[in-house]
Coordinates of C-alpha atoms and ligand atoms in Angstrom, one line a residue:
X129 CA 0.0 0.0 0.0
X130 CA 1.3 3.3 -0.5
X131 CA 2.8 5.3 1.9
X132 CA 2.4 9.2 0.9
X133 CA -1.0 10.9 0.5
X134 CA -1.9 14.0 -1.2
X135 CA -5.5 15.9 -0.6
X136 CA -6.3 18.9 -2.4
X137 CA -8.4 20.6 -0.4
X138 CA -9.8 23.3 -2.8
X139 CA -9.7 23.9 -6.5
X140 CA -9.5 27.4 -6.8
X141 CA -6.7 29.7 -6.5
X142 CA -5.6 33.6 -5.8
X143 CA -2.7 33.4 -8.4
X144 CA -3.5 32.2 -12.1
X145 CA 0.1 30.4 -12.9
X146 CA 0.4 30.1 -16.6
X147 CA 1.6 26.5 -16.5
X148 CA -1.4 25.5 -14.8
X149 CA -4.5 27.6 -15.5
X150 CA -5.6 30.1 -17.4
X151 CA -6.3 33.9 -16.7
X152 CA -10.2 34.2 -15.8
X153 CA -9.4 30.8 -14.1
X154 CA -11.0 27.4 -14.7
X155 CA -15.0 26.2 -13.9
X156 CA -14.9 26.1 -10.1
X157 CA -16.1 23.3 -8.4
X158 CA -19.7 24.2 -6.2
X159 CA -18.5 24.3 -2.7
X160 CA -21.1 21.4 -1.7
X161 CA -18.7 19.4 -3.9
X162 CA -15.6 19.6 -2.1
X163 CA -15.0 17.3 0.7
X164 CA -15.8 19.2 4.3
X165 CA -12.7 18.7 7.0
X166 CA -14.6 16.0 8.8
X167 CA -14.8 14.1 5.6
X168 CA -11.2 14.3 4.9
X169 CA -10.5 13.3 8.3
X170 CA -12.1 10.3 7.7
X171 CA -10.6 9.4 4.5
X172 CA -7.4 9.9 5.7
X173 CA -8.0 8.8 9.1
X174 CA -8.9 5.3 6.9
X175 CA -5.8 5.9 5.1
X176 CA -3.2 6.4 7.7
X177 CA -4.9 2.9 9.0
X178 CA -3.9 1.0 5.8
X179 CA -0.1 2.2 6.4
X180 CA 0.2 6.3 4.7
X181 CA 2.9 7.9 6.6
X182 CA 2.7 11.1 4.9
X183 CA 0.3 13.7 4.2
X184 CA 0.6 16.8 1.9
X185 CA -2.4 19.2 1.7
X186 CA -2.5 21.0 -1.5
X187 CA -5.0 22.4 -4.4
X188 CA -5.8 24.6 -5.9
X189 CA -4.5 26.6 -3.3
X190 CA -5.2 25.4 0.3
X191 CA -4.6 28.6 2.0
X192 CA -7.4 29.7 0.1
X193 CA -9.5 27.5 2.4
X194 CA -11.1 29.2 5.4
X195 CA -10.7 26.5 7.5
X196 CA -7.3 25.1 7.3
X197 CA -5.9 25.6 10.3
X198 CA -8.8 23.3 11.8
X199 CA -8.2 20.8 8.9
X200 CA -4.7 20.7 10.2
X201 CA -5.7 20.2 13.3
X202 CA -8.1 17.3 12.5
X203 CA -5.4 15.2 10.7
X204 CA -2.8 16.1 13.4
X205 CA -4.9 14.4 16.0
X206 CA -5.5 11.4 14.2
X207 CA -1.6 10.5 14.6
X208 CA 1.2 12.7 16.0
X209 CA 4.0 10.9 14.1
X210 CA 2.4 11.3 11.0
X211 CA 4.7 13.7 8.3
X212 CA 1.9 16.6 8.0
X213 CA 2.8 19.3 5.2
X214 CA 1.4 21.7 2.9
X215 CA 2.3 23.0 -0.7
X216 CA 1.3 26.7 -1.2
X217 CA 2.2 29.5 -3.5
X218 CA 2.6 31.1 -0.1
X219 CA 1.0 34.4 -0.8
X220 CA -0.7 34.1 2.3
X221 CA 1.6 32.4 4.6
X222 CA 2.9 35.9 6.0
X223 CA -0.1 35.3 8.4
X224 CA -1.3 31.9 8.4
X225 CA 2.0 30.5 9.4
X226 CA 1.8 30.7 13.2
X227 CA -1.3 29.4 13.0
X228 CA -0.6 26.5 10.9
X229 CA 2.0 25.3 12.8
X230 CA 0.3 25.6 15.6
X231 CA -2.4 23.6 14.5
X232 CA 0.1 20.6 14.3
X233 CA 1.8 21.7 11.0
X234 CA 5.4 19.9 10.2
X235 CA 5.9 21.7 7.5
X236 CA 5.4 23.5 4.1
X237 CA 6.8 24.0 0.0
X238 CA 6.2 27.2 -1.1
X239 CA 5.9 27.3 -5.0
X240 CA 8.2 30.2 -6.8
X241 CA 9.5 29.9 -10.1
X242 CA 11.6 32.8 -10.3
X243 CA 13.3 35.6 -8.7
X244 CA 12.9 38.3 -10.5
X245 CA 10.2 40.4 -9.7
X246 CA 8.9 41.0 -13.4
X247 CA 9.4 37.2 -14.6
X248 CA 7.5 36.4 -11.1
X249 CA 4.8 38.6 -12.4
X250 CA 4.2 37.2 -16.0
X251 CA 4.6 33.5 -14.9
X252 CA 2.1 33.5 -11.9
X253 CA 0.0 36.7 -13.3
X254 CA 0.8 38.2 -10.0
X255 CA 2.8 40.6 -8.9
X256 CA 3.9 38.9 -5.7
X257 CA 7.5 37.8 -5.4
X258 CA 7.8 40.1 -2.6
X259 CA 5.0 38.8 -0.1
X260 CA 6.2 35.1 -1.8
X261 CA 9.2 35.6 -0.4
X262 CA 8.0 36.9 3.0
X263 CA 5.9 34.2 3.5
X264 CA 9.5 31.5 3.2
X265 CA 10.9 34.0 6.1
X266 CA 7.5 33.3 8.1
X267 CA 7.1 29.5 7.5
X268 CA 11.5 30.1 8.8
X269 CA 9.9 31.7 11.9
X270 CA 7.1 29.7 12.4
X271 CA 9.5 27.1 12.2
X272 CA 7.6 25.0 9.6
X273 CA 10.7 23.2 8.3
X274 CA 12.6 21.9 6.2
X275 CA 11.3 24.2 4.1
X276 CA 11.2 23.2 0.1
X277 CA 10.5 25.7 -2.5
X278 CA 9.3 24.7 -5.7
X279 CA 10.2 26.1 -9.0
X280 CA 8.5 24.4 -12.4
X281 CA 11.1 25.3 -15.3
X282 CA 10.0 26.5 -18.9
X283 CA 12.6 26.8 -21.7
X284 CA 13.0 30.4 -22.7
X285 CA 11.3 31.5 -19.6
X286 CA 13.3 30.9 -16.1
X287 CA 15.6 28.1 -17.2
X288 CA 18.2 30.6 -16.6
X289 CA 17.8 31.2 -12.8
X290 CA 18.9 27.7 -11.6
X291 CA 21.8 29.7 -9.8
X292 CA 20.3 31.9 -8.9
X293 CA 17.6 29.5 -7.1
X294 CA 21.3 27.4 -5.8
X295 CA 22.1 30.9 -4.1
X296 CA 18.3 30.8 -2.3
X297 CA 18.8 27.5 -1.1
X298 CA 22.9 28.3 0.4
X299 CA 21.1 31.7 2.1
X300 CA 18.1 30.2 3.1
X301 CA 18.9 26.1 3.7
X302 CA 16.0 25.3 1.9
X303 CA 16.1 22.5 -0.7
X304 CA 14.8 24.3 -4.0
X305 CA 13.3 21.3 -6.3
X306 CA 13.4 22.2 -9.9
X307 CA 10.4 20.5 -11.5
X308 CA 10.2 19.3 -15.0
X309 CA 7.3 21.5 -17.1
X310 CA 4.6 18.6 -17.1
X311 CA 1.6 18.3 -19.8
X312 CA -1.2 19.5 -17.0
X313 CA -1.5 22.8 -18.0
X314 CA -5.6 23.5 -17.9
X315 CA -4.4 25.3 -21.8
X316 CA -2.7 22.8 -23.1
X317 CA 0.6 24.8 -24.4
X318 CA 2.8 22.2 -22.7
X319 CA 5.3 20.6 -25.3
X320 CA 8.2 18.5 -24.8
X321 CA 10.9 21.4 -26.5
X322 CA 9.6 23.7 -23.5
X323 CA 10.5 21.0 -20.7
X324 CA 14.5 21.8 -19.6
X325 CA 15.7 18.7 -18.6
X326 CA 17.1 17.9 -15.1
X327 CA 20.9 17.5 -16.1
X328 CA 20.9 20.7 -17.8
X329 CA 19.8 22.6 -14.5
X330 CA 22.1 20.3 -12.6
X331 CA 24.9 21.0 -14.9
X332 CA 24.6 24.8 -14.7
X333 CA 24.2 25.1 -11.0
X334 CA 27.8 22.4 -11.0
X335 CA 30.0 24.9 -12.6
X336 CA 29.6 27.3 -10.3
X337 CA 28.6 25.3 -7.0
X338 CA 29.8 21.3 -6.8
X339 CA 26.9 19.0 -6.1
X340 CA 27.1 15.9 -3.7
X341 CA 24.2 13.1 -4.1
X342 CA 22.4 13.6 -0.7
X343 CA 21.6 10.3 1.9
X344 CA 18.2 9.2 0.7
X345 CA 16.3 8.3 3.6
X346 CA 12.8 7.2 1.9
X347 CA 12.0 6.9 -2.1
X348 CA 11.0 10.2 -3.2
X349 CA 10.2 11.6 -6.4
X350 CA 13.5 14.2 -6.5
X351 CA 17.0 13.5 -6.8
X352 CA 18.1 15.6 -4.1
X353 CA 21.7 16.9 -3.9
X354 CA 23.9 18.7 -1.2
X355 CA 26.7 21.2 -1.7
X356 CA 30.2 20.1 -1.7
X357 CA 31.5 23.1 0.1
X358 CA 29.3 21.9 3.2
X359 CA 26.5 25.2 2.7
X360 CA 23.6 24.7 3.9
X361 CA 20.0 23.9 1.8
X362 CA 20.1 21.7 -1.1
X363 CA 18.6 21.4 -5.0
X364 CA 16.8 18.6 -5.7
X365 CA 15.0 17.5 -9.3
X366 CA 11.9 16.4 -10.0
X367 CA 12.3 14.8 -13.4
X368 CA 9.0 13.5 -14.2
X369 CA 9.8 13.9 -18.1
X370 CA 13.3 12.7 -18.8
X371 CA 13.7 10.4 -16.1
X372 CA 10.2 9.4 -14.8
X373 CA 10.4 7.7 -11.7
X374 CA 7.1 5.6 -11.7
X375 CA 8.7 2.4 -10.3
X376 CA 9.1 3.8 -7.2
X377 CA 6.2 6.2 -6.7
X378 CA 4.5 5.6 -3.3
X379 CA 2.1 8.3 -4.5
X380 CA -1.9 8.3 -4.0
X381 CA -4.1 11.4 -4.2
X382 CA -7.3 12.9 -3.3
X383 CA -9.0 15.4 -5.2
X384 CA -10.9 18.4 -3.8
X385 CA -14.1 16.6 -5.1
X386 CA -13.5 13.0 -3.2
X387 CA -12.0 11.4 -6.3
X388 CA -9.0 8.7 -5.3
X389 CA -6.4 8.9 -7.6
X390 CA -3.4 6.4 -7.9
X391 CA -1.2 8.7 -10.0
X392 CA -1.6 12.7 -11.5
X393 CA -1.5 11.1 -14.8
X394 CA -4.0 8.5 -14.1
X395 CA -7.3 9.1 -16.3
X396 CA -9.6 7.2 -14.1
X397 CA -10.8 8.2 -11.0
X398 CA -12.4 6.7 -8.3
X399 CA -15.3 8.0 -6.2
X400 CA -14.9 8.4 -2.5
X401 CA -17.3 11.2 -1.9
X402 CA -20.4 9.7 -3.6
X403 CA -20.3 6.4 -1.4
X404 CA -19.2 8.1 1.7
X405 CA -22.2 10.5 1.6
X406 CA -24.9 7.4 0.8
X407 CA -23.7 5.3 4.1
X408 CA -20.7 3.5 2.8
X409 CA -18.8 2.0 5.4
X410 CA -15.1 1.6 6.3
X411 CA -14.9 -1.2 5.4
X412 CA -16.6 -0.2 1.7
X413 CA -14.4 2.4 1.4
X414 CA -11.1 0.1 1.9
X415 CA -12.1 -2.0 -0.9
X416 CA -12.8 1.1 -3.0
X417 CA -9.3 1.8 -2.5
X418 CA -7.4 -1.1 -2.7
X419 CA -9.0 -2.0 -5.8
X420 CA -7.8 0.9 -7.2
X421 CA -4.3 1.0 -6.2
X422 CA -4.4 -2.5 -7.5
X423 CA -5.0 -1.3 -11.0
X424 CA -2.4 1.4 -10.3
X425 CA -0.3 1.2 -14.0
X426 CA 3.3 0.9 -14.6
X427 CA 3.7 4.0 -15.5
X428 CA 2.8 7.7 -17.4
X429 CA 3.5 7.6 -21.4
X430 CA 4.5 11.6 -21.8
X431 CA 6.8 12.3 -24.8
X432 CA 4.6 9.1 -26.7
X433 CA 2.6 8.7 -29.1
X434 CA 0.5 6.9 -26.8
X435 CA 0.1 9.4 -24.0
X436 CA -3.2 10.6 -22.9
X437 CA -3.6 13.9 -20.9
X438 CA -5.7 13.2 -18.1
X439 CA -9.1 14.8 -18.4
X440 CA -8.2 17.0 -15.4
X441 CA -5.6 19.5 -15.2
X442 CA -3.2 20.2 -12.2
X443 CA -5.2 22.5 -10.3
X444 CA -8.1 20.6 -10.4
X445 CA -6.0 17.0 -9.2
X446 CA -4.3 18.6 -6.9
X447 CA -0.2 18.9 -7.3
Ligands
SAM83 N1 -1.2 26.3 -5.3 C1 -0.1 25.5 -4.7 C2 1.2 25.8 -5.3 O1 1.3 26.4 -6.4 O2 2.2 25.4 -4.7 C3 -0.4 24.1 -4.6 C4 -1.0 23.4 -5.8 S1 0.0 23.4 -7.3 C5 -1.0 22.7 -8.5 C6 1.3 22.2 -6.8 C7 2.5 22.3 -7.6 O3 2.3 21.9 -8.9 C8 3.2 23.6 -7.7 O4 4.5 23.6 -7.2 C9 3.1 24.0 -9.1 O5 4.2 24.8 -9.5 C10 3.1 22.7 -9.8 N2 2.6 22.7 -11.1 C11 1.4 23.2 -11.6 N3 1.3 23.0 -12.9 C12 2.4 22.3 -13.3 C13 2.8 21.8 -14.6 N4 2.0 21.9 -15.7 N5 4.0 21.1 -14.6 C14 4.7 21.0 -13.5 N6 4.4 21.4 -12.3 C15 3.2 22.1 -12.2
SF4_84 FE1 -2.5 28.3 -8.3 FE2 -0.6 26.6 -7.6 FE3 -1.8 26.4 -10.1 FE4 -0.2 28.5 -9.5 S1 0.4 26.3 -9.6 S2 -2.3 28.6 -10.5 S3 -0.6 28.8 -7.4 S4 -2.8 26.0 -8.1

């Protein structure tokens, strides 16, 4: 059974990134649609039961949800050694981050795919580097760490700020992931000449800083490296395109909606909510499940002639 659980929490979003939806935004879900806290409580509650160790809220963009802090604090009690995190494009974090963490918070990723304030501005269509960045020194404060900031790469765009992102993670001691532009965009511009690959970034950031492989301590989806020179933070690579690491995913997902995923490319769903809300049991809802990560495939087809996009885009699945 897997081990790492995602939930988006929410669909919508306060920033409109153009690698994952478009400006006036996508067809929200109606809010008696998304799963209520005590609903994800018990799907995860179930979860934790059948061996997840991890959870990761996301969206959309959880923050976004009025009642986070209490979702927080809903998984939190269901098992204090559980790994409890968040991915956010951290607009809001300046305030929520004392809360969070103490709601039972371990920690958060904070999406930012440049540093430049005018790049910032035309990837995300928000002018909001600034407060982005002020809410990695309050997640810091708060101390919701180790802190990971994500930064999705498109050729011709920010491929040339891998240093620069190097320079964030030696300041900061964050571990900066560079993740491979993936064909989830709700527009469908994604194509394979605007996905940089892993080595290239890896490469650039080596001439000027030396890269050790880091201990891995679990399977995860980034090849994570440490500097040479002993600095702190680290760079790791999410290389979903060029080096797709399906074999060893331990990934399963729930969408805003109740839907169980087994993998963001997946194209079937199945329903969680539906059953829960006509009387299904546990015990209903554990078959539900392990019927479908049963039928979990070997693996994603991008860059084929035999891929199919799933009928969902990023947002929507939940990162
Ligand atoms: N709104 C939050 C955020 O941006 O961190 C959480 C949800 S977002 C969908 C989760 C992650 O997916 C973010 O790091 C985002 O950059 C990444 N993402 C979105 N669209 C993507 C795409 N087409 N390819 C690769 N990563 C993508
Ligand atoms: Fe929103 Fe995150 Fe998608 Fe950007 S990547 S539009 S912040 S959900």
């Amino acid at each position: 059974m897997a081990t790492d659980l995602r939930v988006s929490l929410i669909d919508r979003c306060n920033f409109r990134c153009t690698y994952c939806m478009p400006a006036e935004g996508l067809p929200w879900l109606a809010r008696d649609d998304v799963l209520r806290a005590e609903e994800v409580e018990r799907l995860a509650r179930l979860l934790v039961r059948l061996g997840v160790r991890e959870i990761k809220l996301t969206g959309g963009e959880p923050t976004v949800r009025p009642d986070l802090a209490f979702v927080v604090a809903r998984l939190r009690a269901i098992d204090p050694e559980i790994d409890l995190s968040l991915t956010t494009n951290g607009y809001l974090l300046d305030r929520l981050a004392g809360p969070l963490a103490e709601a039972g918070l371990d920690r958060v990723t904070i999406s930012c795919d440049s540093l430049l304030r005018h790049r910032f501005a035309e990837m995300t269509r928000r002018d909001a580097l600034d407060r982005v960045l002020a809410g990695v020194d309050a997640a810091r404060a708060a101390d919701l760490t180790p802190i990971k900031v994500n930064c999705v790469v498109i050729g011709g765009t920010n491929d040339r700020e891998a240093v620069a992102f190097a320079e964030l993670a030696r300041r900061t001691g964050a571990e900066v992931r560079f993740i491979e532009f993936m064909p989830l965009d709700a527009d469908e511009r994604w194509s394979g000449d605007r996905v940089v690959p892993s080595a290239t970034l890896r490469r650039r950031i080596e001439a000027v800083f030396p890269l050790r492989p880091a201990d891995r301590l679990a399977p995860q989806p980034a090849q994570v490296y440490r500097f040479a020179d002993g600095a702190p933070g680290s760079v790791g690579f999410v290389s979903s395109v060029t080096e797709p690491f399906c074999d060893t995913c331990n990934r399963i997902r729930i969408t805003a909606d109740g839907q169980f995923r087994s993998c963001l490319f997946a194209t079937e769903e199945t329903d969680l909510r539906g059953p829960m809300r006509s009387g299904a049991d546990d015990g209903d809802l554990e078959r539900l499940i392990r019927t479908a990560v049963a039928g979990k495939w070997a693996g994603h087809r991008i860059g084929r002639a035999d891929f199919v996009r799933p009928g969902r885009s990023m947002s929507m699945i939940g990162g």
